[in-house]
Amino acid sequence: MNQMQTAPTGLSRRGALASVLAATVAAMPVMACATTTNENSAALALCAAFWRVHDRIRAMDTDPELPYGSPAQKRFEADLAKLCGQEVDILSQLANTPARTTAGQQGKAAILRAILPTAFADFDLGIECEEIRLVLSLLDDLAGGQAA
């Protein structure tokens, strides 16, 4: 009798089932991450928009001063005012947008860490008080060293 023998694969039914279960379990965090990322994409997009506008404002701050009242100076001031308005609008939207992942929370924290010291200086607030130092320390922790 001529029986066809198959080469042993070393894979049992139990091993195959375990592999399928392991692959399913391994995919679960990826699926959960994709859902969380979608929920957090608005916050991350706003963070990116903030940095684009903020960096343009900072670049303009280093431009040489133009003669006061000149057409070029008036255009410069109008452009700067427009960017500052955009920055405030983005911050307002960001304040109303939850960050559901560590990346989103770090993005918000990095923005706050970058803008709070200037806001305190501009509005003559005491950045040295312990309460503010604690907030800034927490923001450093959340930003994960990404603060500007």
Short mmCIF file of C-alpha atoms in Angstrom, two decimals:
data_model
loop_
_atom_site.label_atom_id
_atom_site.label_comp_id
_atom_site.label_asym_id
_atom_site.label_seq_id
_atom_site.Cartn_x
_atom_site.Cartn_y
_atom_site.Cartn_z
CA MET A 1 0.00 0.00 0.00
CA ASN A 2 1.40 3.25 -1.10
CA GLN A 3 0.56 5.93 1.42
CA MET A 4 1.58 9.44 0.86
CA GLN A 5 3.33 10.78 3.85
CA THR A 6 3.48 14.47 4.52
CA ALA A 7 6.58 15.98 5.94
CA PRO A 8 6.12 16.96 9.56
CA THR A 9 5.82 20.73 9.89
CA GLY A 10 6.28 20.81 13.62
CA LEU A 11 3.01 22.73 13.91
CA SER A 12 0.27 21.17 15.96
CA ARG A 13 -3.33 22.29 16.03
CA ARG A 14 -2.71 23.66 19.49
CA GLY A 15 0.31 25.61 18.24
CA ALA A 16 -1.64 26.99 15.27
CA LEU A 17 -4.48 28.12 17.52
CA ALA A 18 -2.02 29.74 19.91
CA SER A 19 -0.40 31.59 17.01
CA VAL A 20 -3.74 32.93 15.79
CA LEU A 21 -4.68 34.06 19.30
CA ALA A 22 -1.30 35.68 19.82
CA ALA A 23 -1.60 37.56 16.52
CA THR A 24 -5.09 38.75 17.45
CA VAL A 25 -3.95 39.95 20.87
CA ALA A 26 -0.93 41.66 19.33
CA ALA A 27 -3.17 43.55 16.90
CA MET A 28 -5.45 44.88 19.64
CA PRO A 29 -3.15 47.69 20.85
CA VAL A 30 -2.63 48.76 17.25
CA MET A 31 -6.39 48.99 16.71
CA ALA A 32 -6.84 50.85 20.00
CA CYS A 33 -3.99 53.19 19.10
CA ALA A 34 -5.55 53.92 15.71
CA THR A 35 -8.84 54.83 17.37
CA THR A 36 -7.11 57.04 19.93
CA THR A 37 -4.99 58.65 17.22
CA ASN A 38 -8.10 59.52 15.24
CA GLU A 39 -9.67 61.03 18.35
CA ASN A 40 -6.49 62.99 19.02
CA SER A 41 -5.76 64.09 15.45
CA ALA A 42 -7.60 67.40 15.89
CA ALA A 43 -5.45 68.34 18.90
CA LEU A 44 -2.26 67.33 17.12
CA ALA A 45 -3.24 69.25 13.98
CA LEU A 46 -3.93 72.35 16.07
CA CYS A 47 -0.57 71.95 17.83
CA ALA A 48 1.18 71.79 14.46
CA ALA A 49 -0.75 74.84 13.21
CA PHE A 50 0.19 76.73 16.38
CA TRP A 51 3.90 76.03 15.91
CA ARG A 52 3.80 77.13 12.26
CA VAL A 53 2.22 80.46 13.20
CA HIS A 54 4.30 80.89 16.36
CA ASP A 55 7.54 80.25 14.50
CA ARG A 56 6.59 82.84 11.88
CA ILE A 57 5.88 85.39 14.64
CA ARG A 58 9.23 84.63 16.29
CA ALA A 59 11.00 85.01 12.94
CA MET A 60 9.32 88.38 12.42
CA ASP A 61 10.41 89.47 15.90
CA THR A 62 14.03 89.14 14.79
CA ASP A 63 13.56 91.20 11.62
CA PRO A 64 15.27 94.60 11.60
CA GLU A 65 13.08 97.52 12.58
CA LEU A 66 11.53 99.45 9.75
CA PRO A 67 11.17 103.24 9.71
CA TYR A 68 8.16 104.18 11.82
CA GLY A 69 5.10 105.04 9.75
CA SER A 70 6.60 103.81 6.49
CA PRO A 71 4.40 101.70 4.20
CA ALA A 72 6.72 98.74 4.81
CA GLN A 73 6.38 99.13 8.58
CA LYS A 74 2.59 99.37 8.32
CA ARG A 75 2.47 96.18 6.21
CA PHE A 76 4.79 94.47 8.68
CA GLU A 77 2.60 95.45 11.64
CA ALA A 78 -0.55 94.35 9.80
CA ASP A 79 1.02 90.97 8.98
CA LEU A 80 2.20 90.55 12.56
CA ALA A 81 -1.24 91.47 13.94
CA LYS A 82 -2.85 88.94 11.59
CA LEU A 83 -0.48 86.19 12.74
CA CYS A 84 -1.04 87.07 16.40
CA GLY A 85 -4.80 86.85 15.81
CA GLN A 86 -4.35 83.44 14.18
CA GLU A 87 -2.27 82.29 17.13
CA VAL A 88 -4.98 83.34 19.60
CA ASP A 89 -7.66 81.63 17.49
CA ILE A 90 -5.63 78.41 17.41
CA LEU A 91 -5.06 78.55 21.18
CA SER A 92 -8.79 79.03 21.71
CA GLN A 93 -9.59 76.03 19.52
CA LEU A 94 -6.90 74.00 21.25
CA ALA A 95 -8.32 74.86 24.68
CA ASN A 96 -11.67 73.44 23.52
CA THR A 97 -10.13 70.29 21.99
CA PRO A 98 -9.36 67.37 24.30
CA ALA A 99 -5.99 65.64 24.01
CA ARG A 100 -6.64 61.94 24.56
CA THR A 101 -3.13 60.58 24.05
CA THR A 102 0.24 61.26 25.58
CA ALA A 103 1.34 62.86 22.30
CA GLY A 104 -1.57 65.30 22.37
CA GLN A 105 -1.04 66.12 26.02
CA GLN A 106 2.67 66.64 25.41
CA GLY A 107 1.86 68.88 22.46
CA LYS A 108 -0.37 71.10 24.58
CA ALA A 109 2.16 71.12 27.43
CA ALA A 110 5.00 72.10 25.10
CA ILE A 111 2.96 75.02 23.77
CA LEU A 112 2.10 76.22 27.26
CA ARG A 113 5.70 75.83 28.38
CA ALA A 114 6.83 77.95 25.44
CA ILE A 115 4.29 80.76 25.82
CA LEU A 116 3.73 81.10 29.57
CA PRO A 117 7.08 82.69 30.49
CA THR A 118 6.58 85.40 27.85
CA ALA A 119 2.97 85.95 28.94
CA PHE A 120 4.12 86.38 32.53
CA ALA A 121 6.75 88.89 31.48
CA ASP A 122 4.42 90.80 29.16
CA PHE A 123 1.68 91.05 31.76
CA ASP A 124 4.03 91.62 34.71
CA LEU A 125 3.07 88.40 36.45
CA GLY A 126 5.36 86.70 38.94
CA ILE A 127 6.85 83.62 37.31
CA GLU A 128 8.98 83.01 40.40
CA CYS A 129 6.07 82.14 42.71
CA GLU A 130 5.94 78.51 43.76
CA GLU A 131 2.50 77.88 42.27
CA ILE A 132 3.65 78.96 38.81
CA ARG A 133 6.92 77.07 39.19
CA LEU A 134 4.88 73.95 39.97
CA VAL A 135 2.71 74.47 36.85
CA LEU A 136 5.81 74.95 34.71
CA SER A 137 7.42 71.87 36.24
CA LEU A 138 4.31 69.83 35.44
CA LEU A 139 4.33 71.18 31.90
CA ASP A 140 7.99 70.18 31.55
CA ASP A 141 7.07 66.69 32.72
CA LEU A 142 4.13 66.42 30.31
CA ALA A 143 6.03 67.92 27.39
CA GLY A 144 8.69 65.24 27.79
CA GLY A 145 11.53 67.69 27.14
CA GLN A 146 9.94 69.05 23.95
CA ALA A 147 9.55 72.60 25.28
CA ALA A 148 11.16 75.34 23.22
#
